[in-house]
GROMACS .gro file of N, CA and C in nm:
model
  513
    1UNK      N    1  14.523  -7.256  -6.070
    1UNK     CA    2  14.431  -7.143  -6.073
    1UNK      C    3  14.371  -7.115  -5.936
    2UNK      N    4  14.361  -7.218  -5.853
    2UNK     CA    5  14.317  -7.200  -5.716
    2UNK      C    6  14.418  -7.266  -5.625
    3UNK      N    7  14.416  -7.229  -5.499
    3UNK     CA    8  14.506  -7.292  -5.404
    3UNK      C    9  14.464  -7.436  -5.377
    4UNK      N   10  14.334  -7.463  -5.382
    4UNK     CA   11  14.282  -7.597  -5.363
    4UNK      C   12  14.261  -7.662  -5.499
    5UNK      N   13  14.267  -7.793  -5.501
    5UNK     CA   14  14.238  -7.865  -5.625
    5UNK      C   15  14.088  -7.857  -5.652
    6UNK      N   16  14.051  -7.845  -5.780
    6UNK     CA   17  13.908  -7.843  -5.811
    6UNK      C   18  13.847  -7.981  -5.788
    7UNK      N   19  13.717  -7.983  -5.770
    7UNK     CA   20  13.644  -8.109  -5.763
    7UNK      C   21  13.615  -8.151  -5.907
    8UNK      N   22  13.661  -8.269  -5.944
    8UNK     CA   23  13.650  -8.316  -6.082
    8UNK      C   24  13.540  -8.420  -6.092
    9UNK      N   25  13.452  -8.401  -6.190
    9UNK     CA   26  13.351  -8.501  -6.221
    9UNK      C   27  13.335  -8.509  -6.372
   10UNK      N   28  13.272  -8.615  -6.418
   10UNK     CA   29  13.254  -8.632  -6.562
   10UNK      C   30  13.110  -8.673  -6.593
   11UNK      N   31  13.070  -8.644  -6.714
   11UNK     CA   32  12.939  -8.685  -6.766
   11UNK      C   33  12.959  -8.738  -6.907
   12UNK      N   34  12.893  -8.846  -6.940
   12UNK     CA   35  12.900  -8.903  -7.075
   12UNK      C   36  12.759  -8.911  -7.133
   13UNK      N   37  12.752  -8.892  -7.264
   13UNK     CA   38  12.623  -8.893  -7.333
   13UNK      C   39  12.632  -8.973  -7.461
   14UNK      N   40  12.524  -9.044  -7.492
   14UNK     CA   41  12.513  -9.111  -7.620
   14UNK      C   42  12.458  -9.014  -7.723
   15UNK      N   43  12.445  -9.059  -7.847
   15UNK     CA   44  12.390  -8.972  -7.951
   15UNK      C   45  12.249  -8.926  -7.913
   16UNK      N   46  12.217  -8.805  -7.954
   16UNK     CA   47  12.089  -8.742  -7.923
   16UNK      C   48  12.036  -8.675  -8.049
   17UNK      N   49  11.906  -8.651  -8.053
   17UNK     CA   50  11.847  -8.581  -8.168
   17UNK      C   51  11.911  -8.444  -8.189
   18UNK      N   52  11.948  -8.376  -8.080
   18UNK     CA   53  12.001  -8.240  -8.089
   18UNK      C   54  12.151  -8.234  -8.110
   19UNK      N   55  12.223  -8.342  -8.077
   19UNK     CA   56  12.369  -8.340  -8.089
   19UNK      C   57  12.422  -8.483  -8.094
   20UNK      N   58  12.529  -8.505  -8.170
   20UNK     CA   59  12.583  -8.641  -8.177
   20UNK      C   60  12.656  -8.682  -8.049
   21UNK      N   61  12.711  -8.586  -7.977
   21UNK     CA   62  12.794  -8.609  -7.859
   21UNK      C   63  12.919  -8.689  -7.898
   22UNK      N   64  13.013  -8.700  -7.807
   22UNK     CA   65  13.139  -8.768  -7.838
   22UNK      C   66  13.124  -8.917  -7.814
   23UNK      N   67  13.182  -9.001  -7.901
   23UNK     CA   68  13.162  -9.145  -7.886
   23UNK      C   69  13.228  -9.206  -7.762
   24UNK      N   70  13.333  -9.143  -7.706
   24UNK     CA   71  13.395  -9.203  -7.588
   24UNK      C   72  13.452  -9.105  -7.486
   25UNK      N   73  13.474  -8.979  -7.519
   25UNK     CA   74  13.527  -8.884  -7.422
   25UNK      C   75  13.414  -8.822  -7.340
   26UNK      N   76  13.430  -8.811  -7.209
   26UNK     CA   77  13.327  -8.747  -7.126
   26UNK      C   78  13.346  -8.596  -7.118
   27UNK      N   79  13.240  -8.527  -7.082
   27UNK     CA   80  13.251  -8.387  -7.041
   27UNK      C   81  13.324  -8.389  -6.906
   28UNK      N   82  13.419  -8.298  -6.889
   28UNK     CA   83  13.492  -8.288  -6.763
   28UNK      C   84  13.447  -8.160  -6.694
   29UNK      N   85  13.401  -8.174  -6.571
   29UNK     CA   86  13.354  -8.061  -6.491
   29UNK      C   87  13.456  -8.038  -6.380
   30UNK      N   88  13.508  -7.916  -6.373
   30UNK     CA   89  13.605  -7.878  -6.271
   30UNK      C   90  13.540  -7.772  -6.183
   31UNK      N   91  13.477  -7.816  -6.075
   31UNK     CA   92  13.410  -7.723  -5.984
   31UNK      C   93  13.515  -7.653  -5.897
   32UNK      N   94  13.506  -7.520  -5.892
   32UNK     CA   95  13.599  -7.444  -5.810
   32UNK      C   96  13.740  -7.438  -5.867
   33UNK      N   97  13.751  -7.439  -5.999
   33UNK     CA   98  13.883  -7.440  -6.063
   33UNK      C   99  13.952  -7.305  -6.062
   34UNK      N  100  13.875  -7.196  -6.055
   34UNK     CA  101  13.930  -7.061  -6.064
   34UNK      C  102  13.892  -6.983  -5.939
   35UNK      N  103  13.990  -6.918  -5.879
   35UNK     CA  104  13.966  -6.838  -5.759
   35UNK      C  105  13.875  -6.719  -5.791
   36UNK      N  106  13.798  -6.676  -5.692
   36UNK     CA  107  13.701  -6.567  -5.710
   36UNK      C  108  13.765  -6.434  -5.751
   37UNK      N  109  13.890  -6.414  -5.715
   37UNK     CA  110  13.953  -6.284  -5.744
   37UNK      C  111  14.023  -6.279  -5.879
   38UNK      N  112  14.008  -6.382  -5.961
   38UNK     CA  113  14.071  -6.384  -6.093
   38UNK      C  114  13.970  -6.340  -6.197
   39UNK      N  115  14.008  -6.242  -6.279
   39UNK     CA  116  13.918  -6.182  -6.377
   39UNK      C  117  13.914  -6.262  -6.507
   40UNK      N  118  13.816  -6.230  -6.591
   40UNK     CA  119  13.805  -6.291  -6.723
   40UNK      C  120  13.931  -6.274  -6.806
   41UNK      N  121  13.987  -6.151  -6.817
   41UNK     CA  122  14.110  -6.135  -6.893
   41UNK      C  123  14.228  -6.214  -6.835
   42UNK      N  124  14.231  -6.231  -6.703
   42UNK     CA  125  14.337  -6.313  -6.643
   42UNK      C  126  14.319  -6.461  -6.681
   43UNK      N  127  14.196  -6.507  -6.686
   43UNK     CA  128  14.170  -6.645  -6.730
   43UNK      C  129  14.211  -6.660  -6.877
   44UNK      N  130  14.176  -6.562  -6.960
   44UNK     CA  131  14.217  -6.567  -7.101
   44UNK      C  132  14.369  -6.578  -7.112
   45UNK      N  133  14.442  -6.502  -7.034
   45UNK     CA  134  14.588  -6.506  -7.037
   45UNK      C  135  14.639  -6.644  -6.993
   46UNK      N  136  14.575  -6.702  -6.893
   46UNK     CA  137  14.616  -6.834  -6.843
   46UNK      C  138  14.597  -6.941  -6.950
   47UNK      N  139  14.481  -6.943  -7.014
   47UNK     CA  140  14.457  -7.046  -7.114
   47UNK      C  141  14.552  -7.029  -7.233
   48UNK      N  142  14.583  -6.906  -7.267
   48UNK     CA  143  14.680  -6.882  -7.376
   48UNK      C  144  14.818  -6.936  -7.338
   49UNK      N  145  14.859  -6.911  -7.213
   49UNK     CA  146  14.988  -6.963  -7.166
   49UNK      C  147  14.991  -7.116  -7.171
   50UNK      N  148  14.876  -7.178  -7.154
   50UNK     CA  149  14.867  -7.323  -7.158
   50UNK      C  150  14.840  -7.378  -7.298
   51UNK      N  151  14.853  -7.291  -7.399
   51UNK     CA  152  14.846  -7.334  -7.538
   51UNK      C  153  14.707  -7.335  -7.599
   52UNK      N  154  14.604  -7.298  -7.524
   52UNK     CA  155  14.469  -7.296  -7.578
   52UNK      C  156  14.444  -7.159  -7.640
   53UNK      N  157  14.375  -7.156  -7.753
   53UNK     CA  158  14.355  -7.031  -7.825
   53UNK      C  159  14.210  -6.999  -7.853
   54UNK      N  160  14.192  -6.893  -7.933
   54UNK     CA  161  14.058  -6.849  -7.968
   54UNK      C  162  13.978  -6.803  -7.849
   55UNK      N  163  14.045  -6.761  -7.741
   55UNK     CA  164  13.977  -6.728  -7.615
   55UNK      C  165  13.886  -6.607  -7.631
   56UNK      N  166  13.764  -6.622  -7.583
   56UNK     CA  167  13.663  -6.516  -7.590
   56UNK      C  168  13.591  -6.508  -7.457
   57UNK      N  169  13.525  -6.395  -7.434
   57UNK     CA  170  13.442  -6.374  -7.315
   57UNK      C  171  13.300  -6.343  -7.362
   58UNK      N  172  13.205  -6.426  -7.321
   58UNK     CA  173  13.066  -6.409  -7.363
   58UNK      C  174  12.981  -6.505  -7.280
   59UNK      N  175  12.859  -6.530  -7.323
   59UNK     CA  176  12.771  -6.627  -7.258
   59UNK      C  177  12.768  -6.755  -7.340
   60UNK      N  178  12.664  -6.834  -7.321
   60UNK     CA  179  12.643  -6.958  -7.396
   60UNK      C  180  12.512  -6.942  -7.471
   61UNK      N  181  12.513  -6.978  -7.598
   61UNK     CA  182  12.392  -6.961  -7.680
   61UNK      C  183  12.272  -7.034  -7.620
   62UNK      N  184  12.151  -6.977  -7.636
   62UNK     CA  185  12.031  -7.037  -7.578
   62UNK      C  186  11.965  -7.141  -7.669
   63UNK      N  187  12.043  -7.208  -7.751
   63UNK     CA  188  11.992  -7.315  -7.836
   63UNK      C  189  12.096  -7.427  -7.841
   64UNK      N  190  12.049  -7.549  -7.865
   64UNK     CA  191  12.140  -7.663  -7.876
   64UNK      C  192  12.237  -7.639  -7.991
   65UNK      N  193  12.364  -7.658  -7.961
   65UNK     CA  194  12.467  -7.652  -8.064
   65UNK      C  195  12.585  -7.737  -8.020
   66UNK      N  196  12.674  -7.764  -8.115
   66UNK     CA  197  12.794  -7.842  -8.086
   66UNK      C  198  12.900  -7.805  -8.190
   67UNK      N  199  13.021  -7.853  -8.166
   67UNK     CA  200  13.133  -7.828  -8.258
   67UNK      C  201  13.187  -7.964  -8.301
   68UNK      N  202  13.190  -7.989  -8.431
   68UNK     CA  203  13.235  -8.120  -8.479
   68UNK      C  204  13.385  -8.124  -8.501
   69UNK      N  205  13.451  -8.009  -8.498
   69UNK     CA  206  13.594  -8.004  -8.529
   69UNK      C  207  13.679  -7.950  -8.414
   70UNK      N  208  13.623  -7.940  -8.294
   70UNK     CA  209  13.699  -7.882  -8.183
   70UNK      C  210  13.641  -7.924  -8.048
   71UNK      N  211  13.732  -7.943  -7.953
   71UNK     CA  212  13.694  -7.952  -7.812
   71UNK      C  213  13.681  -7.807  -7.763
   72UNK      N  214  13.601  -7.784  -7.660
   72UNK     CA  215  13.579  -7.648  -7.612
   72UNK      C  216  13.580  -7.646  -7.459
   73UNK      N  217  13.654  -7.551  -7.403
   73UNK     CA  218  13.649  -7.527  -7.258
   73UNK      C  219  13.562  -7.405  -7.234
   74UNK      N  220  13.476  -7.413  -7.134
   74UNK     CA  221  13.392  -7.301  -7.090
   74UNK      C  222  13.424  -7.278  -6.943
   75UNK      N  223  13.483  -7.164  -6.914
   75UNK     CA  224  13.527  -7.133  -6.778
   75UNK      C  225  13.443  -7.017  -6.727
   76UNK      N  226  13.366  -7.040  -6.624
   76UNK     CA  227  13.274  -6.939  -6.573
   76UNK      C  228  13.351  -6.834  -6.493
   77UNK      N  229  13.349  -6.711  -6.542
   77UNK     CA  230  13.421  -6.602  -6.475
   77UNK      C  231  13.325  -6.498  -6.416
   78UNK      N  232  13.195  -6.524  -6.424
   78UNK     CA  233  13.098  -6.433  -6.364
   78UNK      C  234  12.960  -6.497  -6.357
   79UNK      N  235  12.892  -6.474  -6.246
   79UNK     CA  236  12.753  -6.518  -6.231
   79UNK      C  237  12.736  -6.668  -6.227
   80UNK      N  238  12.619  -6.712  -6.271
   80UNK     CA  239  12.589  -6.855  -6.276
   80UNK      C  240  12.484  -6.879  -6.382
   81UNK      N  241  12.474  -7.006  -6.425
   81UNK     CA  242  12.377  -7.043  -6.528
   81UNK      C  243  12.340  -7.190  -6.516
   82UNK      N  244  12.225  -7.221  -6.573
   82UNK     CA  245  12.182  -7.359  -6.592
   82UNK      C  246  12.210  -7.392  -6.738
   83UNK      N  247  12.293  -7.491  -6.761
   83UNK     CA  248  12.326  -7.533  -6.897
   83UNK      C  249  12.275  -7.674  -6.919
   84UNK      N  250  12.223  -7.699  -7.038
   84UNK     CA  251  12.185  -7.834  -7.074
   84UNK      C  252  12.296  -7.890  -7.160
   85UNK      N  253  12.350  -8.003  -7.118
   85UNK     CA  254  12.458  -8.069  -7.189
   85UNK      C  255  12.408  -8.201  -7.246
   86UNK      N  256  12.456  -8.237  -7.364
   86UNK     CA  257  12.422  -8.366  -7.422
   86UNK      C  258  12.297  -8.369  -7.507
   87UNK      N  259  12.233  -8.254  -7.528
   87UNK     CA  260  12.112  -8.250  -7.609
   87UNK      C  261  11.986  -8.263  -7.525
   88UNK      N  262  11.873  -8.288  -7.593
   88UNK     CA  263  11.744  -8.297  -7.525
   88UNK      C  264  11.741  -8.403  -7.415
   89UNK      N  265  11.808  -8.513  -7.439
   89UNK     CA  266  11.809  -8.622  -7.342
   89UNK      C  267  11.927  -8.617  -7.247
   90UNK      N  268  11.999  -8.506  -7.248
   90UNK     CA  269  12.118  -8.492  -7.164
   90UNK      C  270  12.086  -8.453  -7.021
   91UNK      N  271  12.176  -8.378  -6.961
   91UNK     CA  272  12.160  -8.336  -6.822
   91UNK      C  273  12.173  -8.186  -6.809
   92UNK      N  274  12.104  -8.132  -6.708
   92UNK     CA  275  12.116  -7.991  -6.675
   92UNK      C  276  12.218  -7.977  -6.564
   93UNK      N  277  12.314  -7.887  -6.583
   93UNK     CA  278  12.415  -7.862  -6.481
   93UNK      C  279  12.413  -7.713  -6.446
   94UNK      N  280  12.443  -7.685  -6.322
   94UNK     CA  281  12.458  -7.546  -6.278
   94UNK      C  282  12.606  -7.514  -6.276
   95UNK      N  283  12.643  -7.406  -6.342
   95UNK     CA  284  12.782  -7.358  -6.337
   95UNK      C  285  12.784  -7.223  -6.268
   96UNK      N  286  12.884  -7.206  -6.183
   96UNK     CA  287  12.900  -7.082  -6.106
   96UNK      C  288  13.039  -7.028  -6.128
   97UNK      N  289  13.054  -6.900  -6.096
   97UNK     CA  290  13.186  -6.837  -6.106
   97UNK      C  291  13.291  -6.930  -6.045
   98UNK      N  292  13.394  -6.956  -6.121
   98UNK     CA  293  13.503  -7.041  -6.076
   98UNK      C  294  13.499  -7.183  -6.130
   99UNK      N  295  13.384  -7.225  -6.186
   99UNK     CA  296  13.372  -7.360  -6.241
   99UNK      C  297  13.417  -7.361  -6.387
  100UNK      N  298  13.463  -7.477  -6.431
  100UNK     CA  299  13.504  -7.494  -6.571
  100UNK      C  300  13.445  -7.623  -6.624
  101UNK      N  301  13.410  -7.622  -6.751
  101UNK     CA  302  13.364  -7.740  -6.824
  101UNK      C  303  13.454  -7.757  -6.944
  102UNK      N  304  13.491  -7.880  -6.974
  102UNK     CA  305  13.559  -7.907  -7.100
  102UNK      C  306  13.471  -8.005  -7.176
  103UNK      N  307  13.425  -7.959  -7.291
  103UNK     CA  308  13.331  -8.035  -7.374
  103UNK      C  309  13.407  -8.099  -7.489
  104UNK      N  310  13.405  -8.232  -7.498
  104UNK     CA  311  13.468  -8.293  -7.614
  104UNK      C  312  13.388  -8.261  -7.741
  105UNK      N  313  13.456  -8.264  -7.853
  105UNK     CA  314  13.391  -8.236  -7.982
  105UNK      C  315  13.261  -8.315  -7.992
  106UNK      N  316  13.158  -8.250  -8.045
  106UNK     CA  317  13.029  -8.314  -8.066
  106UNK      C  318  12.930  -8.300  -7.952
  107UNK      N  319  12.976  -8.250  -7.837
  107UNK     CA  320  12.889  -8.241  -7.720
  107UNK      C  321  12.791  -8.127  -7.733
  108UNK      N  322  12.664  -8.158  -7.727
  108UNK     CA  323  12.560  -8.056  -7.733
  108UNK      C  324  12.559  -7.973  -7.605
  109UNK      N  325  12.535  -7.844  -7.622
  109UNK     CA  326  12.523  -7.755  -7.506
  109UNK      C  327  12.437  -7.635  -7.540
  110UNK      N  328  12.364  -7.588  -7.437
  110UNK     CA  329  12.280  -7.470  -7.454
  110UNK      C  330  12.253  -7.411  -7.316
  111UNK      N  331  12.230  -7.280  -7.313
  111UNK     CA  332  12.199  -7.211  -7.189
  111UNK      C  333  12.047  -7.212  -7.171
  112UNK      N  334  12.003  -7.262  -7.055
  112UNK     CA  335  11.861  -7.262  -7.022
  112UNK      C  336  11.821  -7.134  -6.948
  113UNK      N  337  11.908  -7.089  -6.857
  113UNK     CA  338  11.884  -6.965  -6.783
  113UNK      C  339  12.017  -6.919  -6.726
  114UNK      N  340  12.027  -6.788  -6.702
  114UNK     CA  341  12.153  -6.733  -6.651
  114UNK      C  342  12.127  -6.606  -6.573
  115UNK      N  343  12.214  -6.579  -6.476
  115UNK     CA  344  12.209  -6.452  -6.405
  115UNK      C  345  12.256  -6.342  -6.501
  116UNK      N  346  12.221  -6.219  -6.469
  116UNK     CA  347  12.255  -6.106  -6.556
  116UNK      C  348  12.405  -6.090  -6.573
  117UNK      N  349  12.483  -6.136  -6.475
  117UNK     CA  350  12.629  -6.119  -6.480
  117UNK      C  351  12.702  -6.246  -6.526
  118UNK      N  352  12.628  -6.343  -6.583
  118UNK     CA  353  12.690  -6.467  -6.630
  118UNK      C  354  12.787  -6.437  -6.743
  119UNK      N  355  12.908  -6.491  -6.731
  119UNK     CA  356  13.012  -6.470  -6.831
  119UNK      C  357  13.106  -6.589  -6.830
  120UNK      N  358  13.138  -6.641  -6.948
  120UNK     CA  359  13.236  -6.748  -6.957
  120UNK      C  360  13.351  -6.707  -7.046
  121UNK      N  361  13.466  -6.767  -7.020
  121UNK     CA  362  13.579  -6.761  -7.112
  121UNK      C  363  13.576  -6.893  -7.187
  122UNK      N  364  13.558  -6.886  -7.318
  122UNK     CA  365  13.562  -7.005  -7.401
  122UNK      C  366  13.695  -7.011  -7.472
  123UNK      N  367  13.746  -7.133  -7.494
  123UNK     CA  368  13.874  -7.149  -7.563
  123UNK      C  369  13.885  -7.289  -7.619
  124UNK      N  370  13.988  -7.311  -7.704
  124UNK     CA  371  14.003  -7.434  -7.780
  124UNK      C  372  14.150  -7.476  -7.784
  125UNK      N  373  14.175  -7.608  -7.795
  125UNK     CA  374  14.314  -7.654  -7.806
  125UNK      C  375  14.382  -7.602  -7.933
  126UNK      N  376  14.514  -7.609  -7.937
  126UNK     CA  377  14.586  -7.565  -8.057
  126UNK      C  378  14.536  -7.635  -8.183
  127UNK      N  379  14.522  -7.557  -8.290
  127UNK     CA  380  14.475  -7.609  -8.417
  127UNK      C  381  14.325  -7.622  -8.427
  128UNK      N  382  14.254  -7.590  -8.318
  128UNK     CA  383  14.109  -7.602  -8.316
  128UNK      C  384  14.042  -7.467  -8.286
  129UNK      N  385  14.115  -7.358  -8.304
  129UNK     CA  386  14.070  -7.225  -8.263
  129UNK      C  387  13.955  -7.169  -8.345
  130UNK      N  388  13.920  -7.235  -8.454
  130UNK     CA  389  13.808  -7.189  -8.537
  130UNK      C  390  13.703  -7.300  -8.544
  131UNK      N  391  13.627  -7.315  -8.437
  131UNK     CA  392  13.530  -7.425  -8.435
  131UNK      C  393  13.411  -7.396  -8.526
  132UNK      N  394  13.357  -7.504  -8.583
  132UNK     CA  395  13.232  -7.487  -8.656
  132UNK      C  396  13.120  -7.474  -8.555
  133UNK      N  397  13.006  -7.429  -8.599
  133UNK     CA  398  12.889  -7.417  -8.512
  133UNK      C  399  12.777  -7.497  -8.576
  134UNK      N  400  12.746  -7.609  -8.516
  134UNK     CA  401  12.645  -7.700  -8.570
  134UNK      C  402  12.522  -7.697  -8.481
  135UNK      N  403  12.405  -7.689  -8.544
  135UNK     CA  404  12.278  -7.694  -8.474
  135UNK      C  405  12.209  -7.827  -8.502
  136UNK      N  406  12.107  -7.854  -8.424
  136UNK     CA  407  12.036  -7.981  -8.437
  136UNK      C  408  11.973  -7.999  -8.575
  137UNK      N  409  11.946  -7.890  -8.645
  137UNK     CA  410  11.883  -7.898  -8.777
  137UNK      C  411  11.985  -7.916  -8.890
  138UNK      N  412  12.115  -7.905  -8.858
  138UNK     CA  413  12.219  -7.920  -8.961
  138UNK      C  414  12.236  -8.067  -9.000
  139UNK      N  415  12.280  -8.089  -9.122
  139UNK     CA  416  12.309  -8.224  -9.169
  139UNK      C  417  12.418  -8.287  -9.082
  140UNK      N  418  12.405  -8.414  -9.059
  140UNK     CA  419  12.506  -8.487  -8.980
  140UNK      C  420  12.599  -8.568  -9.069
  141UNK      N  421  12.589  -8.548  -9.199
  141UNK     CA  422  12.675  -8.623  -9.290
  141UNK      C  423  12.822  -8.593  -9.259
  142UNK      N  424  12.900  -8.696  -9.232
  142UNK     CA  425  13.043  -8.683  -9.205
  142UNK      C  426  13.078  -8.634  -9.065
  143UNK      N  427  12.979  -8.598  -8.986
  143UNK     CA  428  13.004  -8.540  -8.854
  143UNK      C  429  13.073  -8.638  -8.760
  144UNK      N  430  13.026  -8.762  -8.756
  144UNK     CA  431  13.086  -8.860  -8.665
  144UNK      C  432  13.234  -8.881  -8.694
  145UNK      N  433  13.270  -8.885  -8.822
  145UNK     CA  434  13.411  -8.902  -8.859
  145UNK      C  435  13.494  -8.780  -8.818
  146UNK      N  436  13.438  -8.659  -8.836
  146UNK     CA  437  13.511  -8.537  -8.795
  146UNK      C  438  13.532  -8.536  -8.644
  147UNK      N  439  13.428  -8.571  -8.569
  147UNK     CA  440  13.438  -8.571  -8.423
  147UNK      C  441  13.546  -8.670  -8.378
  148UNK      N  442  13.544  -8.790  -8.433
  148UNK     CA  443  13.641  -8.893  -8.395
  148UNK      C  444  13.785  -8.855  -8.431
  149UNK      N  445  13.801  -8.769  -8.531
  149UNK     CA  446  13.935  -8.729  -8.577
  149UNK      C  447  13.994  -8.612  -8.499
  150UNK      N  448  13.916  -8.547  -8.413
  150UNK     CA  449  13.968  -8.431  -8.339
  150UNK      C  450  14.072  -8.482  -8.238
  151UNK      N  451  14.196  -8.430  -8.248
  151UNK     CA  452  14.301  -8.481  -8.158
  151UNK      C  453  14.283  -8.434  -8.014
  152UNK      N  454  14.332  -8.516  -7.922
  152UNK     CA  455  14.331  -8.479  -7.780
  152UNK      C  456  14.429  -8.365  -7.756
  153UNK      N  457  14.398  -8.276  -7.664
  153UNK     CA  458  14.491  -8.168  -7.632
  153UNK      C  459  14.611  -8.223  -7.552
  154UNK      N  460  14.721  -8.151  -7.560
  154UNK     CA  461  14.842  -8.187  -7.485
  154UNK      C  462  14.844  -8.123  -7.347
  155UNK      N  463  14.758  -8.024  -7.325
  155UNK     CA  464  14.756  -7.953  -7.197
  155UNK      C  465  14.612  -7.931  -7.151
  156UNK      N  466  14.599  -7.909  -7.024
  156UNK     CA  467  14.473  -7.867  -6.962
  156UNK      C  468  14.467  -7.716  -6.979
  157UNK      N  469  14.351  -7.658  -7.014
  157UNK     CA  470  14.347  -7.513  -7.037
  157UNK      C  471  14.382  -7.429  -6.915
  158UNK      N  472  14.352  -7.477  -6.796
  158UNK     CA  473  14.379  -7.400  -6.675
  158UNK      C  474  14.505  -7.444  -6.601
  159UNK      N  475  14.536  -7.573  -6.607
  159UNK     CA  476  14.643  -7.628  -6.523
  159UNK      C  477  14.764  -7.677  -6.602
  160UNK      N  478  14.762  -7.663  -6.735
  160UNK     CA  479  14.877  -7.699  -6.817
  160UNK      C  480  14.902  -7.848  -6.824
  161UNK      N  481  15.030  -7.884  -6.835
  161UNK     CA  482  15.069  -8.025  -6.846
  161UNK      C  483  15.034  -8.097  -6.716
  162UNK      N  484  14.972  -8.212  -6.729
  162UNK     CA  485  14.938  -8.291  -6.612
  162UNK      C  486  14.813  -8.248  -6.539
  163UNK      N  487  14.734  -8.158  -6.598
  163UNK     CA  488  14.612  -8.112  -6.532
  163UNK      C  489  14.504  -8.219  -6.531
  164UNK      N  490  14.394  -8.193  -6.458
  164UNK     CA  491  14.288  -8.293  -6.444
  164UNK      C  492  14.221  -8.333  -6.574
  165UNK      N  493  14.216  -8.246  -6.673
  165UNK     CA  494  14.157  -8.283  -6.801
  165UNK      C  495  14.233  -8.400  -6.863
  166UNK      N  496  14.364  -8.391  -6.861
  166UNK     CA  497  14.446  -8.496  -6.925
  166UNK      C  498  14.425  -8.630  -6.856
  167UNK      N  499  14.412  -8.627  -6.726
  167UNK     CA  500  14.387  -8.751  -6.653
  167UNK      C  501  14.249  -8.807  -6.689
  168UNK      N  502  14.148  -8.721  -6.693
  168UNK     CA  503  14.011  -8.766  -6.723
  168UNK      C  504  14.000  -8.820  -6.866
  169UNK      N  505  14.079  -8.766  -6.957
  169UNK     CA  506  14.074  -8.811  -7.096
  169UNK      C  507  14.183  -8.911  -7.129
  170UNK      N  508  14.253  -8.961  -7.028
  170UNK     CA  509  14.349  -9.069  -7.049
  170UNK      C  510  14.476  -9.031  -7.118
  171UNK      N  511  14.523  -8.909  -7.094
  171UNK     CA  512  14.652  -8.867  -7.155
  171UNK      C  513  14.764  -8.889  -7.059
   0.00000   0.00000   0.00000
């Protein structure tokens, strides 16, 4: 997606009041993964080519939420935002145009603040295109088992086979 390799970092979180988080997979942050001249629809086309589906263009909800049945990639295609990951006890990260986050199932996330032009392309691995939307007030009965059962993707949403996500998640 860019001529240079993105800067890859990871964050891990334990269970939190607002979200269960994933028991062993980290959030993968790909700083500078997408070139500035690539549009949202072009990113959507790229993730589809790499087998990820359910691609949408929107922002990030301003409340803690997570998905117990799907991993989710959030690729910033406009503006910037402060996102809280991992629930109340998690970390605040700044995402800017060109950055990507891959959140393993169960990872809490919410938008704290955003520029007026903030826009992400969200997408999911094959078979996970219809994620549930869980809030901190929802019952957690069975959630840990659902999160643990979500299969690892075979491809990176932006870089396909052999991308940095697969390396970070041990594929």
